[in-house]
Amino acid sequence: MFLFLAILGAVLLLVLIRLLPTMEGPPVPFRSQLQLLLHPVLLLTFSFTLFRKSGISMMNTYVSPYLFQVLHYSISETGLLMLVLGLIGVLGARLGGHAADKWGTRRIILVAFSKQKQAQIVSG
């Protein structure tokens, strides 16, 4: 399975390289690119993304054993549920992007966090 994923990733990388347009104009020096990464707003955004994704990764580490050992789901049910949760995450990201374009980023972030907090309160 891992070999299949590695091959698939390599094929997708080659497809991306072929499909991405070439950049026009003079190349941007590396120092200028690095300075852009150090912009305070981008640093805050990167930090937020890092902590959020780290939290999700840590949670996913415990979800499978919890489903299998505590809730007594079978291995296939646990795998299927993790797949469904991943697909829902992809769909949610897509819908969130469209919603942010339509209603504004600030409003969507506030709605998303309030819904997440409501779900945490309800689930105990």
GROMACS .gro file of C-alpha atoms in nm:
model
  124
    1MET     CA    1   0.000   0.000   0.000
    2PHE     CA    2   0.278   0.245   0.090
    3LEU     CA    3   0.459   0.166  -0.235
    4PHE     CA    4   0.139   0.237  -0.426
    5LEU     CA    5   0.100   0.573  -0.249
    6ALA     CA    6   0.463   0.662  -0.320
    7ILE     CA    7   0.422   0.581  -0.689
    8LEU     CA    8   0.093   0.770  -0.706
    9GLY     CA    9   0.257   1.071  -0.539
   10ALA     CA   10   0.545   1.065  -0.787
   11VAL     CA   11   0.305   1.044  -1.082
   12LEU     CA   12   0.100   1.335  -0.947
   13LEU     CA   13   0.418   1.539  -0.898
   14LEU     CA   14   0.515   1.482  -1.262
   15VAL     CA   15   0.164   1.580  -1.376
   16LEU     CA   16   0.184   1.900  -1.169
   17ILE     CA   17   0.525   1.987  -1.310
   18ARG     CA   18   0.386   1.946  -1.660
   19LEU     CA   19   0.064   2.142  -1.598
   20LEU     CA   20   0.203   2.437  -1.399
   21PRO     CA   21   0.269   2.742  -1.615
   22THR     CA   22   0.620   2.881  -1.643
   23MET     CA   23   0.687   3.201  -1.454
   24GLU     CA   24   0.750   3.513  -1.656
   25GLY     CA   25   0.979   3.797  -1.556
   26PRO     CA   26   1.304   3.801  -1.367
   27PRO     CA   27   1.354   3.546  -1.088
   28VAL     CA   28   1.292   3.673  -0.737
   29PRO     CA   29   1.604   3.650  -0.517
   30PHE     CA   30   1.586   3.399  -0.234
   31ARG     CA   31   1.649   3.671   0.028
   32SER     CA   32   1.341   3.860  -0.091
   33GLN     CA   33   1.133   3.544  -0.072
   34LEU     CA   34   1.257   3.478   0.282
   35GLN     CA   35   1.179   3.833   0.391
   36LEU     CA   36   0.822   3.785   0.271
   37LEU     CA   37   0.791   3.477   0.492
   38LEU     CA   38   0.897   3.685   0.792
   39HIS     CA   39   0.608   3.931   0.751
   40PRO     CA   40   0.418   3.941   1.085
   41VAL     CA   41   0.078   3.860   0.933
   42LEU     CA   42   0.218   3.563   0.743
   43LEU     CA   43   0.409   3.441   1.049
   44LEU     CA   44   0.089   3.451   1.253
   45THR     CA   45  -0.097   3.266   0.978
   46PHE     CA   46   0.176   3.002   0.950
   47SER     CA   47   0.185   2.960   1.329
   48PHE     CA   48  -0.192   2.920   1.347
   49THR     CA   49  -0.186   2.664   1.066
   50LEU     CA   50   0.101   2.473   1.230
   51PHE     CA   51  -0.074   2.449   1.568
   52ARG     CA   52  -0.412   2.364   1.419
   53LYS     CA   53  -0.274   2.091   1.192
   54SER     CA   54  -0.058   1.956   1.477
   55GLY     CA   55  -0.365   1.932   1.698
   56ILE     CA   56  -0.561   1.752   1.429
   57SER     CA   57  -0.272   1.510   1.372
   58MET     CA   58  -0.246   1.438   1.744
   59MET     CA   59  -0.622   1.383   1.766
   60ASN     CA   60  -0.614   1.144   1.469
   61THR     CA   61  -0.348   0.940   1.649
   62TYR     CA   62  -0.598   0.857   1.923
   63VAL     CA   63  -0.921   0.832   1.723
   64SER     CA   64  -0.849   0.492   1.565
   65PRO     CA   65  -0.753   0.315   1.890
   66TYR     CA   66  -1.050   0.478   2.064
   67LEU     CA   67  -1.291   0.356   1.797
   68PHE     CA   68  -1.138   0.008   1.795
   69GLN     CA   69  -1.069  -0.055   2.165
   70VAL     CA   70  -1.327   0.154   2.349
   71LEU     CA   71  -1.622   0.164   2.110
   72HIS     CA   72  -1.545  -0.187   1.977
   73TYR     CA   73  -1.566  -0.097   1.608
   74SER     CA   74  -1.407  -0.353   1.379
   75ILE     CA   75  -1.083  -0.266   1.202
   76SER     CA   76  -1.268  -0.228   0.872
   77GLU     CA   77  -1.533  -0.004   1.031
   78THR     CA   78  -1.261   0.209   1.190
   79GLY     CA   79  -1.080   0.242   0.857
   80LEU     CA   80  -1.400   0.330   0.676
   81LEU     CA   81  -1.492   0.589   0.938
   82MET     CA   82  -1.146   0.748   0.916
   83LEU     CA   83  -1.182   0.760   0.536
   84VAL     CA   84  -1.524   0.924   0.566
   85LEU     CA   85  -1.389   1.177   0.817
   86GLY     CA   86  -1.103   1.261   0.580
   87LEU     CA   87  -1.339   1.307   0.286
   88ILE     CA   88  -1.566   1.526   0.496
   89GLY     CA   89  -1.261   1.734   0.586
   90VAL     CA   90  -1.174   1.779   0.218
   91LEU     CA   91  -1.533   1.872   0.135
   92GLY     CA   92  -1.549   2.111   0.430
   93ALA     CA   93  -1.229   2.285   0.323
   94ARG     CA   94  -1.367   2.326  -0.028
   95LEU     CA   95  -1.701   2.462   0.095
   96GLY     CA   96  -1.525   2.686   0.346
   97GLY     CA   97  -1.313   2.835   0.069
   98HIS     CA   98  -1.618   2.911  -0.141
   99ALA     CA   99  -1.801   3.055   0.160
  100ALA     CA  100  -1.504   3.275   0.248
  101ASP     CA  101  -1.497   3.409  -0.107
  102LYS     CA  102  -1.869   3.480  -0.094
  103TRP     CA  103  -1.919   3.614   0.260
  104GLY     CA  104  -1.570   3.712   0.372
  105THR     CA  105  -1.297   3.535   0.562
  106ARG     CA  106  -1.363   3.694   0.900
  107ARG     CA  107  -1.729   3.594   0.908
  108ILE     CA  108  -1.657   3.234   0.802
  109ILE     CA  109  -1.378   3.193   1.059
  110LEU     CA  110  -1.606   3.323   1.336
  111VAL     CA  111  -1.890   3.093   1.229
  112ALA     CA  112  -1.656   2.792   1.201
  113PHE     CA  113  -1.503   2.849   1.545
  114SER     CA  114  -1.841   2.907   1.708
  115LYS     CA  115  -1.978   2.584   1.555
  116GLN     CA  116  -1.669   2.395   1.666
  117LYS     CA  117  -1.708   2.531   2.020
  118GLN     CA  118  -2.078   2.435   2.020
  119ALA     CA  119  -1.988   2.080   1.915
  120GLN     CA  120  -1.728   2.059   2.193
  121ILE     CA  121  -1.979   2.178   2.452
  122VAL     CA  122  -2.247   1.935   2.334
  123SER     CA  123  -2.005   1.641   2.327
  124GLY     CA  124  -1.884   1.713   2.676
   0.00000   0.00000   0.00000
